[in-house]
Structure formats: C-alpha cells, structure tokens
C-alpha cells in the first residue's frame, strides 16, 4: 500500500483480555509482548495515513496507557488530540471488590495539524431543555451562563441551544453497547454499534474519502463508511470476520 493513502483509520484492536471468543483468541501474551506486537503495525498505519488523516485506536484499560506512549512516539505527542471515553454502560458480571468497568478508551491522533475535522453533535441530555429557561425579545429560548473575563471578573452571557444538538465532547455518554436482542447484532462477539462509527467517520472524513479498518471484525466500520458515502478498505485475520463483513457490504454495494 502506498504512503499517504488513507484518510481515516479506525481500529477496534485486540484488548489482550486473555479470553477465547467464539471467532478469535484475544491473547497476545504479557502487556509488553502485546505492545511489541502492535509497534510495527502502528508504524505502518502512520505511513499509509494521509497528511490530512486521522487515526482512532479503540481499546480498554489493559493496554491504553502502554499504547498511548507508543502512539506518542510514532505519531508525535503534538498530534495527540483526545483520549475519548466511550461510556458504553455496564453489562456483565457484577464486581464486588472494585468499581465496575463500563467504558472503553479511544486514542485519537492525526498525521499533523492540517487534519480533516467536521463538527459533530449529539442530543441534549436534558431533552426538555430546562436549562434554557429564559426568553429573549424575539421569543428564542436561552440560558445565562457564568463566564470569566481575562482580568478575572465575572459576567453572565447568553447561550442559545443549537438546532443540531449539543457539540459532542470527548466522553461519549449517549451511545450504549447493545443487548443480545438488538437488531444490529450479526452474531459476532465484541461488535460495536453503528452510532459509534457514525460519529467518528463524520467527524474525521468527508464524502468520497477512504476509511480503513485493519481489525475489521464484524465489518461495522465498512458498513457505516459506505452508508455515509465514503470508500472502505479493511482486513482481518479471521475467516468468519471476512465472511460476515462481505455479507454486510454486499447488501450495500450490490
């Protein structure tokens, strides 16, 4: 694959849980062995990414602090944009001796400062918009927000709700993992919801751009990319992952 080729990379990588799932083994050895396994792959991802490109690396608490260090080295600390917390909600066995694990981490880096970025929005948590309890002279609702000037003095400024919704921040609270009965399910462990990929793809690519997923699993990235008018390239070592992805993409392409 040539250099500077891909506009956006999203990878829901192996978390190294040590578990044997139905379609793949999530075992890379120790944390250090896992990092060494990822290094050459991350270097190649950086190579094929366009100068205006972005990469999202999705994982959990087991590897995020190790791979953050490697990503800083490969992509450059100045090109780190966010650690996104996906508050996916708790599902599974209740923990009795420590806090429940209910989030994943997504490291967001760019190739340099001239990257593609589109504002993305989500629904207001307060659907009744009770915060916006004042009406201006034109009949528009607004809220008074406490602000600080550069000199430290305080004033109250008007803030109006945006018709598109609330600007998405780096904690995704509104997108939850789905249950076993959700219609999106295709029978693949660790499948991610389409809403998660829609937000990422809309934010960091434009129509006609090339999106890649090198750990494509059930093919959600490809399906969403094509639905949003992007092109897609993906791969996976699992035969079943490739079969499921092909079946999903064929319904869109054909």
mmCIF file of C-alpha atoms in Angstrom:
data_model
loop_
_atom_site.group_PDB
_atom_site.id
_atom_site.type_symbol
_atom_site.label_atom_id
_atom_site.label_comp_id
_atom_site.label_asym_id
_atom_site.label_seq_id
_atom_site.Cartn_x
_atom_site.Cartn_y
_atom_site.Cartn_z
ATOM 1 C CA UNK A 1 0.000 0.000 0.000
ATOM 2 C CA UNK A 2 1.437 3.429 -0.930
ATOM 3 C CA UNK A 3 2.319 6.179 1.543
ATOM 4 C CA UNK A 4 -0.217 8.902 2.370
ATOM 5 C CA UNK A 5 -3.123 6.876 1.025
ATOM 6 C CA UNK A 6 -5.853 6.644 3.672
ATOM 7 C CA UNK A 7 -7.980 9.474 5.069
ATOM 8 C CA UNK A 8 -9.205 7.818 8.263
ATOM 9 C CA UNK A 9 -8.207 4.719 10.198
ATOM 10 C CA UNK A 10 -10.390 3.239 12.928
ATOM 11 C CA UNK A 11 -9.273 0.049 14.646
ATOM 12 C CA UNK A 12 -11.034 -1.764 17.465
ATOM 13 C CA UNK A 13 -7.899 -3.689 18.348
ATOM 14 C CA UNK A 14 -7.338 -6.833 20.383
ATOM 15 C CA UNK A 15 -7.622 -5.824 24.043
ATOM 16 C CA UNK A 16 -5.443 -8.711 25.249
ATOM 17 C CA UNK A 17 -8.051 -9.921 27.719
ATOM 18 C CA UNK A 18 -6.732 -13.460 27.559
ATOM 19 C CA UNK A 19 -10.208 -14.686 26.605
ATOM 20 C CA UNK A 20 -11.070 -17.130 23.866
ATOM 21 C CA UNK A 21 -14.052 -15.742 21.997
ATOM 22 C CA UNK A 22 -16.170 -17.695 19.546
ATOM 23 C CA UNK A 23 -14.432 -16.247 16.485
ATOM 24 C CA UNK A 24 -10.958 -15.342 17.752
ATOM 25 C CA UNK A 25 -8.485 -15.609 20.628
ATOM 26 C CA UNK A 26 -7.807 -12.325 22.415
ATOM 27 C CA UNK A 27 -4.367 -13.335 23.658
ATOM 28 C CA UNK A 28 -1.116 -11.549 22.862
ATOM 29 C CA UNK A 29 0.905 -12.579 25.915
ATOM 30 C CA UNK A 30 2.080 -10.071 28.502
ATOM 31 C CA UNK A 31 1.340 -6.372 28.151
ATOM 32 C CA UNK A 32 4.889 -5.807 26.906
ATOM 33 C CA UNK A 33 4.567 -8.600 24.354
ATOM 34 C CA UNK A 34 1.313 -7.068 23.171
ATOM 35 C CA UNK A 35 2.947 -3.653 22.749
ATOM 36 C CA UNK A 36 5.818 -5.193 20.765
ATOM 37 C CA UNK A 37 3.258 -6.959 18.568
ATOM 38 C CA UNK A 38 1.463 -3.685 17.885
ATOM 39 C CA UNK A 39 4.521 -1.494 17.225
ATOM 40 C CA UNK A 40 5.220 -2.462 13.579
ATOM 41 C CA UNK A 41 1.502 -2.322 12.795
ATOM 42 C CA UNK A 42 1.158 1.181 14.232
ATOM 43 C CA UNK A 43 4.201 2.314 12.258
ATOM 44 C CA UNK A 44 2.591 1.033 9.046
ATOM 45 C CA UNK A 45 -0.684 2.759 9.901
ATOM 46 C CA UNK A 46 1.156 6.034 10.316
ATOM 47 C CA UNK A 47 2.886 5.503 6.975
ATOM 48 C CA UNK A 48 -0.264 4.913 4.936
ATOM 49 C CA UNK A 49 -2.246 7.729 6.556
ATOM 50 C CA UNK A 50 -2.655 10.904 4.506
ATOM 51 C CA UNK A 51 -1.168 14.165 5.745
ATOM 52 C CA UNK A 52 -4.734 15.301 6.485
ATOM 53 C CA UNK A 53 -5.639 11.955 8.032
ATOM 54 C CA UNK A 54 -6.678 10.783 11.488
ATOM 55 C CA UNK A 55 -6.466 7.521 13.399
ATOM 56 C CA UNK A 56 -8.699 6.214 16.190
ATOM 57 C CA UNK A 57 -7.357 3.292 18.208
ATOM 58 C CA UNK A 58 -10.048 1.605 20.316
ATOM 59 C CA UNK A 59 -9.122 -0.476 23.399
ATOM 60 C CA UNK A 60 -9.759 -0.755 27.125
ATOM 61 C CA UNK A 61 -7.820 -0.179 30.346
ATOM 62 C CA UNK A 62 -5.452 -3.111 29.803
ATOM 63 C CA UNK A 63 -3.350 -1.513 27.055
ATOM 64 C CA UNK A 64 -4.357 2.132 26.737
ATOM 65 C CA UNK A 65 -1.577 3.558 28.924
ATOM 66 C CA UNK A 66 1.090 1.444 27.192
ATOM 67 C CA UNK A 67 -0.100 2.189 23.648
ATOM 68 C CA UNK A 68 -0.521 5.903 24.413
ATOM 69 C CA UNK A 69 3.256 6.051 24.943
ATOM 70 C CA UNK A 70 3.923 4.220 21.655
ATOM 71 C CA UNK A 71 1.451 6.374 19.747
ATOM 72 C CA UNK A 72 3.164 9.495 21.117
ATOM 73 C CA UNK A 73 6.462 8.205 19.736
ATOM 74 C CA UNK A 74 5.098 7.174 16.329
ATOM 75 C CA UNK A 75 2.619 9.973 15.625
ATOM 76 C CA UNK A 76 4.163 12.660 17.818
ATOM 77 C CA UNK A 77 2.850 13.998 21.109
ATOM 78 C CA UNK A 78 1.754 17.213 19.384
ATOM 79 C CA UNK A 79 -0.539 15.159 17.145
ATOM 80 C CA UNK A 80 -2.447 13.640 20.040
ATOM 81 C CA UNK A 81 -5.964 15.129 20.015
ATOM 82 C CA UNK A 82 -8.106 13.253 22.530
ATOM 83 C CA UNK A 83 -8.480 10.230 24.668
ATOM 84 C CA UNK A 84 -12.155 9.557 24.042
ATOM 85 C CA UNK A 85 -14.022 7.781 26.798
ATOM 86 C CA UNK A 86 -16.868 5.665 25.476
ATOM 87 C CA UNK A 87 -19.253 5.273 28.403
ATOM 88 C CA UNK A 88 -20.842 2.172 26.950
ATOM 89 C CA UNK A 89 -22.829 1.225 30.042
ATOM 90 C CA UNK A 90 -22.322 -1.774 32.276
ATOM 91 C CA UNK A 91 -23.165 -5.265 31.070
ATOM 92 C CA UNK A 92 -21.839 -8.466 32.539
ATOM 93 C CA UNK A 93 -20.996 -9.913 35.930
ATOM 94 C CA UNK A 94 -21.299 -7.502 38.846
ATOM 95 C CA UNK A 95 -17.972 -6.782 40.526
ATOM 96 C CA UNK A 96 -17.950 -6.944 44.323
ATOM 97 C CA UNK A 97 -14.415 -5.813 45.138
ATOM 98 C CA UNK A 98 -13.838 -2.839 42.801
ATOM 99 C CA UNK A 99 -15.658 -0.344 40.589
ATOM 100 C CA UNK A 100 -17.496 -1.721 37.578
ATOM 101 C CA UNK A 101 -15.711 -1.467 34.238
ATOM 102 C CA UNK A 102 -18.148 0.388 31.990
ATOM 103 C CA UNK A 103 -16.015 2.301 29.495
ATOM 104 C CA UNK A 104 -13.542 1.840 26.659
ATOM 105 C CA UNK A 105 -10.820 4.256 25.578
ATOM 106 C CA UNK A 106 -10.255 5.507 22.039
ATOM 107 C CA UNK A 107 -6.963 7.283 21.274
ATOM 108 C CA UNK A 108 -7.394 9.948 18.595
ATOM 109 C CA UNK A 109 -4.270 11.111 16.722
ATOM 110 C CA UNK A 110 -3.701 12.963 13.478
ATOM 111 C CA UNK A 111 -0.838 12.916 10.982
ATOM 112 C CA UNK A 112 -0.186 16.631 11.520
ATOM 113 C CA UNK A 113 -2.040 19.890 12.248
ATOM 114 C CA UNK A 114 -3.821 20.122 8.883
ATOM 115 C CA UNK A 115 -6.303 17.333 9.525
ATOM 116 C CA UNK A 116 -9.921 16.954 8.459
ATOM 117 C CA UNK A 117 -12.359 17.960 11.171
ATOM 118 C CA UNK A 118 -16.135 18.353 10.987
ATOM 119 C CA UNK A 119 -18.190 19.412 13.987
ATOM 120 C CA UNK A 120 -20.372 16.616 15.297
ATOM 121 C CA UNK A 121 -23.387 16.899 17.556
ATOM 122 C CA UNK A 122 -25.381 14.715 19.903
ATOM 123 C CA UNK A 123 -28.734 15.090 21.594
ATOM 124 C CA UNK A 124 -29.006 17.284 24.661
ATOM 125 C CA UNK A 125 -29.114 15.143 27.794
ATOM 126 C CA UNK A 126 -31.929 17.325 29.090
ATOM 127 C CA UNK A 127 -34.468 16.754 26.360
ATOM 128 C CA UNK A 128 -36.835 19.264 27.968
ATOM 129 C CA UNK A 129 -34.135 21.945 27.627
ATOM 130 C CA UNK A 130 -34.939 23.183 31.141
ATOM 131 C CA UNK A 131 -31.576 24.936 31.332
ATOM 132 C CA UNK A 132 -32.706 27.326 28.602
ATOM 133 C CA UNK A 133 -35.406 28.884 30.766
ATOM 134 C CA UNK A 134 -35.260 32.488 29.551
ATOM 135 C CA UNK A 135 -36.840 34.105 26.504
ATOM 136 C CA UNK A 136 -35.303 36.964 24.522
ATOM 137 C CA UNK A 137 -37.155 39.781 22.759
ATOM 138 C CA UNK A 138 -37.548 37.622 19.629
ATOM 139 C CA UNK A 139 -39.060 34.706 21.511
ATOM 140 C CA UNK A 140 -35.949 32.496 21.458
ATOM 141 C CA UNK A 141 -35.001 30.421 24.489
ATOM 142 C CA UNK A 142 -31.602 30.942 26.099
ATOM 143 C CA UNK A 143 -29.646 30.351 29.301
ATOM 144 C CA UNK A 144 -27.435 32.706 31.287
ATOM 145 C CA UNK A 145 -24.002 31.157 31.717
ATOM 146 C CA UNK A 146 -21.409 32.365 34.210
ATOM 147 C CA UNK A 147 -18.192 33.333 32.451
ATOM 148 C CA UNK A 148 -14.831 34.853 33.355
ATOM 149 C CA UNK A 149 -13.025 37.663 31.606
ATOM 150 C CA UNK A 150 -9.244 37.667 31.162
ATOM 151 C CA UNK A 151 -8.912 40.023 34.128
ATOM 152 C CA UNK A 152 -10.748 37.520 36.335
ATOM 153 C CA UNK A 153 -14.003 39.430 36.595
ATOM 154 C CA UNK A 154 -17.249 37.513 36.237
ATOM 155 C CA UNK A 155 -20.172 38.181 33.934
ATOM 156 C CA UNK A 156 -23.221 36.299 32.675
ATOM 157 C CA UNK A 157 -23.579 35.707 28.943
ATOM 158 C CA UNK A 158 -26.448 34.410 26.867
ATOM 159 C CA UNK A 159 -26.160 30.911 25.419
ATOM 160 C CA UNK A 160 -28.672 29.597 22.917
ATOM 161 C CA UNK A 161 -29.374 25.914 22.206
ATOM 162 C CA UNK A 162 -28.134 24.738 18.825
ATOM 163 C CA UNK A 163 -30.617 23.224 16.427
ATOM 164 C CA UNK A 164 -28.145 20.447 15.549
ATOM 165 C CA UNK A 165 -27.856 19.455 19.205
ATOM 166 C CA UNK A 166 -25.037 19.635 21.715
ATOM 167 C CA UNK A 167 -21.459 19.604 20.424
ATOM 168 C CA UNK A 168 -20.011 16.186 21.136
ATOM 169 C CA UNK A 169 -17.255 16.160 23.748
ATOM 170 C CA UNK A 170 -14.630 13.517 24.486
ATOM 171 C CA UNK A 171 -16.913 11.455 26.708
ATOM 172 C CA UNK A 172 -19.459 9.595 24.585
ATOM 173 C CA UNK A 173 -22.298 9.082 27.073
ATOM 174 C CA UNK A 174 -25.186 8.845 24.634
ATOM 175 C CA UNK A 175 -24.043 5.753 22.708
ATOM 176 C CA UNK A 176 -24.514 2.494 24.593
ATOM 177 C CA UNK A 177 -23.472 -1.004 23.695
ATOM 178 C CA UNK A 178 -26.447 -3.033 22.590
ATOM 179 C CA UNK A 179 -28.123 -6.049 24.089
ATOM 180 C CA UNK A 180 -28.083 -9.519 22.588
ATOM 181 C CA UNK A 181 -31.525 -8.900 21.086
ATOM 182 C CA UNK A 182 -30.686 -5.661 19.252
ATOM 183 C CA UNK A 183 -31.412 -5.906 15.519
ATOM 184 C CA UNK A 184 -27.909 -4.681 14.635
ATOM 185 C CA UNK A 185 -26.408 -7.857 16.038
ATOM 186 C CA UNK A 186 -24.778 -10.132 13.446
ATOM 187 C CA UNK A 187 -23.581 -12.836 15.826
ATOM 188 C CA UNK A 188 -20.007 -11.625 16.282
ATOM 189 C CA UNK A 189 -18.501 -11.070 19.724
ATOM 190 C CA UNK A 190 -17.388 -7.521 20.569
ATOM 191 C CA UNK A 191 -19.389 -5.985 17.681
ATOM 192 C CA UNK A 192 -19.622 -2.194 18.053
ATOM 193 C CA UNK A 193 -22.776 -0.108 17.470
ATOM 194 C CA UNK A 194 -23.109 1.779 14.201
ATOM 195 C CA UNK A 195 -23.784 5.029 16.072
ATOM 196 C CA UNK A 196 -20.231 4.985 17.444
ATOM 197 C CA UNK A 197 -18.689 4.654 13.986
ATOM 198 C CA UNK A 198 -21.036 7.257 12.506
ATOM 199 C CA UNK A 199 -19.771 9.881 14.936
ATOM 200 C CA UNK A 200 -16.115 9.122 14.260
ATOM 201 C CA UNK A 201 -16.436 8.846 10.476
ATOM 202 C CA UNK A 202 -18.494 12.026 10.192
ATOM 203 C CA UNK A 203 -16.030 13.965 12.344
ATOM 204 C CA UNK A 204 -12.804 12.915 10.627
ATOM 205 C CA UNK A 205 -13.643 12.317 6.952
ATOM 206 C CA UNK A 206 -15.670 13.697 4.069
ATOM 207 C CA UNK A 207 -17.735 12.028 1.357
ATOM 208 C CA UNK A 208 -15.504 10.193 -1.110
ATOM 209 C CA UNK A 209 -12.700 9.739 1.439
ATOM 210 C CA UNK A 210 -11.109 6.361 2.123
ATOM 211 C CA UNK A 211 -11.748 4.805 5.539
ATOM 212 C CA UNK A 212 -9.741 1.790 6.724
ATOM 213 C CA UNK A 213 -10.150 -0.758 9.491
ATOM 214 C CA UNK A 214 -7.334 -3.291 9.891
ATOM 215 C CA UNK A 215 -9.108 -5.182 12.693
ATOM 216 C CA UNK A 216 -12.498 -5.054 10.998
ATOM 217 C CA UNK A 217 -14.227 -7.851 12.924
ATOM 218 C CA UNK A 218 -17.914 -7.837 12.012
ATOM 219 C CA UNK A 219 -17.490 -5.067 9.426
ATOM 220 C CA UNK A 220 -19.383 -2.250 11.154
ATOM 221 C CA UNK A 221 -16.786 0.338 10.082
ATOM 222 C CA UNK A 222 -17.160 -0.666 6.437
ATOM 223 C CA UNK A 223 -20.937 -0.694 6.518
ATOM 224 C CA UNK A 224 -21.153 2.765 8.085
ATOM 225 C CA UNK A 225 -18.435 4.177 5.798
ATOM 226 C CA UNK A 226 -20.301 3.080 2.663
ATOM 227 C CA UNK A 227 -23.630 4.308 4.009
ATOM 228 C CA UNK A 228 -22.053 7.734 4.573
ATOM 229 C CA UNK A 229 -20.647 7.927 1.046
ATOM 230 C CA UNK A 230 -17.062 7.008 1.896
ATOM 231 C CA UNK A 231 -14.874 4.291 0.401
ATOM 232 C CA UNK A 232 -13.639 1.450 2.563
ATOM 233 C CA UNK A 233 -10.704 -0.897 2.852
ATOM 234 C CA UNK A 234 -10.451 -3.486 5.603
ATOM 235 C CA UNK A 235 -8.826 -6.722 6.650
ATOM 236 C CA UNK A 236 -8.983 -9.275 9.419
ATOM 237 C CA UNK A 237 -7.121 -12.488 10.142
ATOM 238 C CA UNK A 238 -10.384 -14.275 10.994
ATOM 239 C CA UNK A 239 -12.156 -16.111 8.183
ATOM 240 C CA UNK A 240 -15.569 -15.653 9.772
ATOM 241 C CA UNK A 241 -14.941 -11.912 10.224
ATOM 242 C CA UNK A 242 -14.274 -11.614 6.495
ATOM 243 C CA UNK A 243 -17.391 -13.644 5.654
ATOM 244 C CA UNK A 244 -19.658 -11.524 7.869
ATOM 245 C CA UNK A 245 -18.178 -8.289 6.569
ATOM 246 C CA UNK A 246 -18.575 -9.341 2.940
ATOM 247 C CA UNK A 247 -22.188 -10.283 3.532
ATOM 248 C CA UNK A 248 -22.932 -6.910 5.140
ATOM 249 C CA UNK A 249 -21.137 -4.860 2.474
ATOM 250 C CA UNK A 250 -22.630 -6.800 -0.430
ATOM 251 C CA UNK A 251 -26.075 -5.593 0.643
ATOM 252 C CA UNK A 252 -24.917 -2.001 0.168
ATOM 253 C CA UNK A 253 -22.682 -2.329 -2.893
ATOM 254 C CA UNK A 254 -24.929 -4.569 -4.991
#
